[in-house]
mmCIF file of C-alpha atoms in Angstrom:
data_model
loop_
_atom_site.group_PDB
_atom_site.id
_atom_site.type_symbol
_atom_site.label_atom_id
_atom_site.label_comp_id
_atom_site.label_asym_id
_atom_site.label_seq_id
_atom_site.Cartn_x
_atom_site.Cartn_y
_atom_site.Cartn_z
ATOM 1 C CA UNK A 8 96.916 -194.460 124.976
ATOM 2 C CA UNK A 9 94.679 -191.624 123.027
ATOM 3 C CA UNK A 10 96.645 -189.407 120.583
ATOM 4 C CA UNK A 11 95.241 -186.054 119.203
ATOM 5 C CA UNK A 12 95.148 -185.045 115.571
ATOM 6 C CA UNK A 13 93.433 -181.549 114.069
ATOM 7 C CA UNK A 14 92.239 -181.393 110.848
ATOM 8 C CA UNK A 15 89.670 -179.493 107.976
ATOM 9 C CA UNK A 16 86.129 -181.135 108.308
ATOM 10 C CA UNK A 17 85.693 -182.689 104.874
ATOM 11 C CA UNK A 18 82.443 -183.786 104.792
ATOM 12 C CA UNK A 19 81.123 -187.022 103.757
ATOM 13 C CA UNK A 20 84.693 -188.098 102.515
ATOM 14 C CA UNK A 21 86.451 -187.349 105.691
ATOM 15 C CA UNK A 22 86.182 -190.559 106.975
ATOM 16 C CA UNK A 23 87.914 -192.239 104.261
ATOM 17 C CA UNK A 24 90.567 -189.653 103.577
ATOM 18 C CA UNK A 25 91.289 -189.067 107.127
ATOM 19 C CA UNK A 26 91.059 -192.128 109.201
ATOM 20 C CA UNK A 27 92.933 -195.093 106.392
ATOM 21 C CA UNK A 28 95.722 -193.048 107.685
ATOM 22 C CA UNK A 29 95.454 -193.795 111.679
ATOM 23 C CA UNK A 30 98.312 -195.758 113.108
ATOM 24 C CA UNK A 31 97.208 -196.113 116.793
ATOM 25 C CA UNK A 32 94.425 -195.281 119.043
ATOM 26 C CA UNK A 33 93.056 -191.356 118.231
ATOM 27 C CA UNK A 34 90.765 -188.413 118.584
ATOM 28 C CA UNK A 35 90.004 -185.863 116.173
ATOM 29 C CA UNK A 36 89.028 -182.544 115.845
ATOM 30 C CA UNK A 37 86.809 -181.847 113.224
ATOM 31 C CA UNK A 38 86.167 -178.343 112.471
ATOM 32 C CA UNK A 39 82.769 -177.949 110.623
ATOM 33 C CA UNK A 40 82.904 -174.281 110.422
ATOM 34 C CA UNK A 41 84.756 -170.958 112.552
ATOM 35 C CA UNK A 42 83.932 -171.854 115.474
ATOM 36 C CA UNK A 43 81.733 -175.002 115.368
ATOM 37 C CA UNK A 44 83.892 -178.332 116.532
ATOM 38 C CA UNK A 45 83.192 -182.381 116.727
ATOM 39 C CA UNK A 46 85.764 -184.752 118.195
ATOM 40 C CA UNK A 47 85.695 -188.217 116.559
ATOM 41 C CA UNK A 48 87.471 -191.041 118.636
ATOM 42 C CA UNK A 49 88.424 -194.028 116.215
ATOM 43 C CA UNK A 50 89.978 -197.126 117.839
ATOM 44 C CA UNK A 51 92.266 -199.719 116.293
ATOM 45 C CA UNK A 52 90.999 -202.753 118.448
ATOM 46 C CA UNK A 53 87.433 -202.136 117.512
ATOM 47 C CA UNK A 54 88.029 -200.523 114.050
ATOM 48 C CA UNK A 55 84.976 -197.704 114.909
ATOM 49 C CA UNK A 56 85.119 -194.370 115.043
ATOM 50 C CA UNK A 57 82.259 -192.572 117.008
ATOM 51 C CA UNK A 58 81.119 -188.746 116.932
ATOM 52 C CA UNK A 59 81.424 -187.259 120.356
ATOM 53 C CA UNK A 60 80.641 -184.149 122.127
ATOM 54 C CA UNK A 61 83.338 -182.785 124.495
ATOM 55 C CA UNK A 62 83.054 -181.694 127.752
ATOM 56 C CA UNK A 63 84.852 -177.958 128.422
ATOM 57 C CA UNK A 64 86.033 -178.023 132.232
ATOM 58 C CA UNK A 65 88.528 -175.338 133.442
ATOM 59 C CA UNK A 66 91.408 -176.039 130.136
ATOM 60 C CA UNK A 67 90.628 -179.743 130.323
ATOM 61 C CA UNK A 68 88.626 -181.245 127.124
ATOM 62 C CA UNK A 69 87.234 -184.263 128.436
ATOM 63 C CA UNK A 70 85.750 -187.006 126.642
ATOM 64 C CA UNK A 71 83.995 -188.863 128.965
ATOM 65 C CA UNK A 72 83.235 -192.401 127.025
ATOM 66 C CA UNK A 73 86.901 -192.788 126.148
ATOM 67 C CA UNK A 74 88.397 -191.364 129.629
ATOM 68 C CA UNK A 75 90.404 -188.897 127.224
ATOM 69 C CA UNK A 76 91.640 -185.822 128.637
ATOM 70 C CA UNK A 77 93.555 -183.166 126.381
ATOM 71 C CA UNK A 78 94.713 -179.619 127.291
ATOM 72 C CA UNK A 79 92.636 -177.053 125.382
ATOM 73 C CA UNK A 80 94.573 -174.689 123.640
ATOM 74 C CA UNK A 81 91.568 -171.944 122.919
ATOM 75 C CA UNK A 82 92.445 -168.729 124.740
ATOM 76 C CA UNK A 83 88.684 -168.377 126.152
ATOM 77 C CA UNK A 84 89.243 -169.678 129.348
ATOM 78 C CA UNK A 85 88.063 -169.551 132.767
ATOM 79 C CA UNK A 86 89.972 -166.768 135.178
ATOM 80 C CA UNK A 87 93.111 -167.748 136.757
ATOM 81 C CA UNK A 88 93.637 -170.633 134.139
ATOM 82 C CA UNK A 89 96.663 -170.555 131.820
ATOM 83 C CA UNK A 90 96.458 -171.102 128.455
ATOM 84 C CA UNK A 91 98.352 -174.059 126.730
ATOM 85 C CA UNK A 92 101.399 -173.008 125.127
ATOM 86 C CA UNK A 93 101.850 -174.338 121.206
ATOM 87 C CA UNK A 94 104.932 -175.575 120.040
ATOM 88 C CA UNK A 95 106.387 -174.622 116.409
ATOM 89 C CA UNK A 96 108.277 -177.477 114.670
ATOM 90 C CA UNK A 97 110.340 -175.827 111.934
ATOM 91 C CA UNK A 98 111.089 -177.112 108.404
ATOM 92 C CA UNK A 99 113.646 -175.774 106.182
ATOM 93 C CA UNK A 100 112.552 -175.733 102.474
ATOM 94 C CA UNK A 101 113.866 -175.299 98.995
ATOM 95 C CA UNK A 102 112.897 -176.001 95.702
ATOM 96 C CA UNK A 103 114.280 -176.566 92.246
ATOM 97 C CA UNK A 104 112.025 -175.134 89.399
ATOM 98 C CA UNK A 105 112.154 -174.967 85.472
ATOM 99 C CA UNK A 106 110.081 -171.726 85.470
ATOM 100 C CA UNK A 107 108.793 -168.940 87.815
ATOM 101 C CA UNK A 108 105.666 -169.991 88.511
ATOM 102 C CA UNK A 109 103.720 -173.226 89.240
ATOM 103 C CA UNK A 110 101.181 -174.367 86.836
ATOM 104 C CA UNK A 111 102.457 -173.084 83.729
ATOM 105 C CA UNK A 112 106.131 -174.926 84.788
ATOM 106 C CA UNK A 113 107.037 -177.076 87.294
ATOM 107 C CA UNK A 114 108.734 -178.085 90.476
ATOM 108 C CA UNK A 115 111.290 -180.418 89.549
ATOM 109 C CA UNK A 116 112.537 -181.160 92.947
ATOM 110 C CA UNK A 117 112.299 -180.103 96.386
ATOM 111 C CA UNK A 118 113.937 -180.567 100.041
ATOM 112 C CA UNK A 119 112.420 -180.249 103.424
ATOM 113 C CA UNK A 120 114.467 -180.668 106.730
ATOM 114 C CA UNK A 121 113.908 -180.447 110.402
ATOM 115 C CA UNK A 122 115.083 -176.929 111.547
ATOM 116 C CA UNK A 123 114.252 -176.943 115.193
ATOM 117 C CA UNK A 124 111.480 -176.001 117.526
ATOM 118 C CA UNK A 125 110.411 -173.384 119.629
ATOM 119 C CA UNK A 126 107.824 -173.536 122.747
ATOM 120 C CA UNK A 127 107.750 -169.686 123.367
ATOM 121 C CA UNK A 128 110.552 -169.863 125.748
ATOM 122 C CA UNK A 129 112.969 -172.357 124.562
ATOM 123 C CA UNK A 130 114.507 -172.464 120.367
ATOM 124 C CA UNK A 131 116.111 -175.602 119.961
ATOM 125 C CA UNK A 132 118.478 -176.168 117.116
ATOM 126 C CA UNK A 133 118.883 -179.798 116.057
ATOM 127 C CA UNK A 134 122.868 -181.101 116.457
ATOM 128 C CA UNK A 135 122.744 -182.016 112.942
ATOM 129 C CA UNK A 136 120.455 -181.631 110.094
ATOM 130 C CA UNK A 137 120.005 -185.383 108.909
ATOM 131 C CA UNK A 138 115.966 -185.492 108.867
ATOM 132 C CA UNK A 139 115.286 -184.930 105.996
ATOM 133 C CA UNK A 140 112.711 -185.716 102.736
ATOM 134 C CA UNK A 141 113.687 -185.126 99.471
ATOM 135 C CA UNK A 142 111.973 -185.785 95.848
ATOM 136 C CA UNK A 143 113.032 -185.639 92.324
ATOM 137 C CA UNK A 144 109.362 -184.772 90.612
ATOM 138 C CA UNK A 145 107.844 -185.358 86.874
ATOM 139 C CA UNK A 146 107.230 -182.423 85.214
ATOM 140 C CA UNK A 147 103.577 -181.069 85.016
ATOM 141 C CA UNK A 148 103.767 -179.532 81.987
ATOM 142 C CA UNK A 149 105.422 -179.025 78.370
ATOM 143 C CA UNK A 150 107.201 -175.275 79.430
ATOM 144 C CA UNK A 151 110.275 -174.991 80.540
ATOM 145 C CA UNK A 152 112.900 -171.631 80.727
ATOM 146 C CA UNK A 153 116.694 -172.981 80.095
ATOM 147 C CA UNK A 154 118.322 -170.450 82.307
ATOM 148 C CA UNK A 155 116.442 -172.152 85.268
ATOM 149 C CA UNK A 156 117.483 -175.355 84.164
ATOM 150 C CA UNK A 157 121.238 -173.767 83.601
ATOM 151 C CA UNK A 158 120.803 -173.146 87.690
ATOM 152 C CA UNK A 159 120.046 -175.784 89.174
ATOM 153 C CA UNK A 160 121.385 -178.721 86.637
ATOM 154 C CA UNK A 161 118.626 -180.662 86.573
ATOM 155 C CA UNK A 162 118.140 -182.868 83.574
ATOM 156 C CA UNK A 163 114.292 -182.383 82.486
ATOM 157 C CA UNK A 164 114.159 -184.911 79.871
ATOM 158 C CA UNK A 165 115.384 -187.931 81.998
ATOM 159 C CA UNK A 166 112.630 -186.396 85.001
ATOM 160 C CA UNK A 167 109.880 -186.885 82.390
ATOM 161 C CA UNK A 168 110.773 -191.211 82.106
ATOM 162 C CA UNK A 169 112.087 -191.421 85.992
ATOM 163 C CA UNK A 170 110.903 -188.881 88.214
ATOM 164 C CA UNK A 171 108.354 -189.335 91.093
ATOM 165 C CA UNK A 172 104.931 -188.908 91.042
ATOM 166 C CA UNK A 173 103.636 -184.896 92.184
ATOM 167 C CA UNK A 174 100.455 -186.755 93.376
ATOM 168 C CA UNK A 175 102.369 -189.345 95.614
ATOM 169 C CA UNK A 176 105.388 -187.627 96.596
ATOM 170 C CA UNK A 177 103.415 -184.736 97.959
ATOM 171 C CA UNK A 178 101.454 -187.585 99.962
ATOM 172 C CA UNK A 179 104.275 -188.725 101.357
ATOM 173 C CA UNK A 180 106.013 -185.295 102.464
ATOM 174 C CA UNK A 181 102.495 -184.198 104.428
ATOM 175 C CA UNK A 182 102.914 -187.985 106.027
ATOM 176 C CA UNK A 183 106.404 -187.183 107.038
ATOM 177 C CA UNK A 184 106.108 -183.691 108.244
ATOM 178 C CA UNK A 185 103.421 -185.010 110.756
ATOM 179 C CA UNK A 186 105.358 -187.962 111.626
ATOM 180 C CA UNK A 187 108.510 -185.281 112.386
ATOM 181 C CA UNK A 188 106.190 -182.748 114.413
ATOM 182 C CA UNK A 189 103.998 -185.057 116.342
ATOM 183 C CA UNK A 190 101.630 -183.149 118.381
ATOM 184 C CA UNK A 191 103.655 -179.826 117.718
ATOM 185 C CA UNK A 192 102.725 -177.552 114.639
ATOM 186 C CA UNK A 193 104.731 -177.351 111.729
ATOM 187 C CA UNK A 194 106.072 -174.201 110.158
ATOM 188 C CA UNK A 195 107.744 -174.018 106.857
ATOM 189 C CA UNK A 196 110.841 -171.612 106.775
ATOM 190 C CA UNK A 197 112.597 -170.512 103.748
ATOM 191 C CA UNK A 198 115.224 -167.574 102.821
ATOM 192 C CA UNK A 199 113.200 -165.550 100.961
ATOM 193 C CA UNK A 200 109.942 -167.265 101.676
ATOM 194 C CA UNK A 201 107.698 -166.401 98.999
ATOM 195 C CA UNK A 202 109.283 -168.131 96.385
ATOM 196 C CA UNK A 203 109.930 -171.434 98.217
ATOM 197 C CA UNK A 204 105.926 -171.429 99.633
ATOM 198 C CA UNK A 205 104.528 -170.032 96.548
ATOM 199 C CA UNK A 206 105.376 -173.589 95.354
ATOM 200 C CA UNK A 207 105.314 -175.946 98.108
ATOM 201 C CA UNK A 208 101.719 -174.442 99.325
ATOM 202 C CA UNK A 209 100.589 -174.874 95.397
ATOM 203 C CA UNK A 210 101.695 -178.284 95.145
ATOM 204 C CA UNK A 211 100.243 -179.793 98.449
ATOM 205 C CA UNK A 212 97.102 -178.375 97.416
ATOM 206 C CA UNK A 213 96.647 -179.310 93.940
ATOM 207 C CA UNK A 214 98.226 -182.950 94.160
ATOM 208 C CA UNK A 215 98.476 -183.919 97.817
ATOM 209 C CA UNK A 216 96.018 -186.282 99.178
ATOM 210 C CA UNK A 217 95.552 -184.341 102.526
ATOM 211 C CA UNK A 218 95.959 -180.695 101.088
ATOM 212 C CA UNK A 219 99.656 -178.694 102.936
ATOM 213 C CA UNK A 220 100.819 -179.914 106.490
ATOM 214 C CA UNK A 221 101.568 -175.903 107.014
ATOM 215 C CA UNK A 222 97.788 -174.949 106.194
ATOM 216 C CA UNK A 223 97.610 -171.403 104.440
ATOM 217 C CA UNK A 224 99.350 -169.387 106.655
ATOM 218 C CA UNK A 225 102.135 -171.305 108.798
ATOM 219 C CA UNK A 226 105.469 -169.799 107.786
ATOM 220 C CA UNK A 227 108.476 -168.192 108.520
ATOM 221 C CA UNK A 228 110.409 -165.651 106.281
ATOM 222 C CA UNK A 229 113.968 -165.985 107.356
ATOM 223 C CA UNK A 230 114.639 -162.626 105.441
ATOM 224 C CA UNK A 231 112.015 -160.465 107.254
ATOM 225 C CA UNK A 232 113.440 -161.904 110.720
ATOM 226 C CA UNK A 233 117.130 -160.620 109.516
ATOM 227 C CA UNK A 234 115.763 -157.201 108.311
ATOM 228 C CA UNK A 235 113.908 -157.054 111.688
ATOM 229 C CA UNK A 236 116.601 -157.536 113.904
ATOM 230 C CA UNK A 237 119.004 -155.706 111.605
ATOM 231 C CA UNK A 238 116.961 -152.657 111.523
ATOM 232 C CA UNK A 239 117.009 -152.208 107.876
ATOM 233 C CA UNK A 240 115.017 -152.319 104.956
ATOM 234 C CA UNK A 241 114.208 -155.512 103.478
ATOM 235 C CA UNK A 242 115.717 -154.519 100.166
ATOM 236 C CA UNK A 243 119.279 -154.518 102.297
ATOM 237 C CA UNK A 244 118.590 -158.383 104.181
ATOM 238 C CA UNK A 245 119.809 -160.550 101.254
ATOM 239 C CA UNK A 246 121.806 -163.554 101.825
ATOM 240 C CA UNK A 247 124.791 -161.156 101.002
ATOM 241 C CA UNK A 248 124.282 -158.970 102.937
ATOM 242 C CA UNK A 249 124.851 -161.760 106.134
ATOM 243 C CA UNK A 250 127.110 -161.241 108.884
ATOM 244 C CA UNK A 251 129.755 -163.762 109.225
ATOM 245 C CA UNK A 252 128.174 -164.878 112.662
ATOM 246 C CA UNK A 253 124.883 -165.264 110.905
ATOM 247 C CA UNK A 254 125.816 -167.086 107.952
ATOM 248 C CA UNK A 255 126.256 -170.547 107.237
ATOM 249 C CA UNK A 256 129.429 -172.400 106.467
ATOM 250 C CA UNK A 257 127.751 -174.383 103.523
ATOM 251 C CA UNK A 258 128.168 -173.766 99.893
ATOM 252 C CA UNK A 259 125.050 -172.723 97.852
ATOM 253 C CA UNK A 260 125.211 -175.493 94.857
ATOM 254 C CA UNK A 261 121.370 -175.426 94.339
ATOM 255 C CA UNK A 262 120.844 -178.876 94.884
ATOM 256 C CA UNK A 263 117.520 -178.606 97.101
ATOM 257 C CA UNK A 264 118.922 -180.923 100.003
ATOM 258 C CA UNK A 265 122.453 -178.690 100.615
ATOM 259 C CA UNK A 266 120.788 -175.264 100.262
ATOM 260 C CA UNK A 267 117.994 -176.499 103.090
ATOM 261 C CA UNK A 268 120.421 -177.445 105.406
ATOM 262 C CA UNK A 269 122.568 -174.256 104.780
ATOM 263 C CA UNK A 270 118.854 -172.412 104.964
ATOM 264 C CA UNK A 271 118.086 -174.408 108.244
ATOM 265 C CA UNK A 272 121.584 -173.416 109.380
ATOM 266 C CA UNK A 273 121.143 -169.462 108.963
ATOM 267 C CA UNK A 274 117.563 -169.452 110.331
ATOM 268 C CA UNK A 275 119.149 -170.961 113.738
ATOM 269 C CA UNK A 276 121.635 -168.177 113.587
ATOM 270 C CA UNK A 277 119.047 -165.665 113.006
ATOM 271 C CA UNK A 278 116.242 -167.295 115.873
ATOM 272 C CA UNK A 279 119.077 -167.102 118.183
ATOM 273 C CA UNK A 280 120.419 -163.556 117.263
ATOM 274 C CA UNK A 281 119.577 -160.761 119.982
ATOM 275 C CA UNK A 282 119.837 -158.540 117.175
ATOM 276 C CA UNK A 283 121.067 -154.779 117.176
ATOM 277 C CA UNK A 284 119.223 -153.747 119.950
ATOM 278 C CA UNK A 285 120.382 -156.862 122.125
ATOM 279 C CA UNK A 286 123.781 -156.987 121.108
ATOM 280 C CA UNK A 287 126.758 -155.707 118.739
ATOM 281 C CA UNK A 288 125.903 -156.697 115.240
ATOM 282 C CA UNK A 289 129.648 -158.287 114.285
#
């Protein structure tokens, strides 16, 4: 059985970086520039990996020497087709920080959990939020603010002699976000978003092996939703500002693992929402 992977043409050191990581039987697609694309079909058995040049028929992508056949999702196709729809994979984030920006502080730990997924047609919540990755990370640098630390209760000092590695934790969340989304597309969501991706999105690119699962743009701002479907301003869609039938029964502590699953919790809520101009707002 052929699986299918998408990824950043790296050059010279894509082989390396990209294919140590194969589990089973799999083509990629290599993108070498906008709109220039290579398929490379490595197989376990053999241990090779050989360049090949697809065939476009109707919205099959056919790979002849391998028999592979995958649905191709570009929108360019021939009349009367339909184009394959993509599915979203949603991931609840939050982090923990001793400062406001990364670089100059750090991220000191961070939670990501399964949120749902949505085909176009069909959102579906999961029945309970127990996928989830969590690290406690080293700190990056000497600067620190107290009154973040005063938040979120972290202790910085014993993070310096125990906590994980930024290099090999990040690593390890791109390899379980792919695991979690399979073929589907993950999306990071987060309530506001910019603070939460700001981070994340930094991190995965300056110490993760294979750069952010979410690439540079896929994300979800669970506070622009709300203010959408509220019809008002975006300084009015704070988490206060929630309807009961909106917001989650979880307590905000700040620990990054219960404030994603509260997160994950109101971002179902919201996805699910008619909004004003579908329903009552209660």
């Amino acid at each position: 059985m052929w699986r299918w992977r998408e990824l950043t043409w790296l050059g010279s050191k894509s082989s390396a970086a990209t294919f140590a990581r194969i589990r089973s039987n799999a083509c990629w697609r290599l993108k070498r520039s906008s709109d220039s694309f290579g398929y490379r079909c490595c197989s376990i058995a053999s241990g090779r990996c050989e360049l090949q040049q697809p065939t476009v028929f109707g919205e099959q992508l056919i790979l002849k020497s391998h028999g592979a056949v995958h649905q191709n999702a570009n929108p360019r196709l021939a009349p009367g087709t339909t184009p394959v729809r993509r599915t979203d994979v949603y991931f609840s984030a939050d982090v923990e920080t001793d400062g406001p920006i990364p670089g100059p502080f750090s991220m000191l730990s961070f939670a990501i959990v399964y949120a749902g997924k949505y085909d176009g047609k069909h959102f579906e919540r999961p029945s309970e939020y127990n996928k989830i990755f969590y690290k406690e990370l080293s700190p990056i640098s000497t600067d620190f603010q107290a009154e973040a630390l005063n938040v979120n209760g972290l202790d910085r000092d014993k993070l310096i002699i125990s906590g994980s590695d930024p290099a090999q934790s990040m690593t390890e969340a791109f390899d379980w976000i792919k695991l979690v989304s399979g073929d589907s597309y993950p999306v990071l969501v987060a309530y506001p978003l910019s603070f939460d991706w700001n981070w994340l999105y930094w991190y995965f690119m300056k110490f993760g092996r294979y750069g952010s699962p979410f690439d540079y743009s896929r994300c979800f701002d669970i506070k622009t939703a709300f203010a959408v479907k509220s019809a008002i301003p975006i300084a009015e869609a704070g988490r206060s500002h929630l309807p009961i039938n909106l917001a989650s029964n979880k307590k905000h502590t700040h620990h990054a693992i219960d404030d994603a699953i509260e997160q994950a919790e109101i971002f179902a809520n919201v996805f699910e929402w008619e909004g004003i101009n579908g329903g009552d707002r209660r």
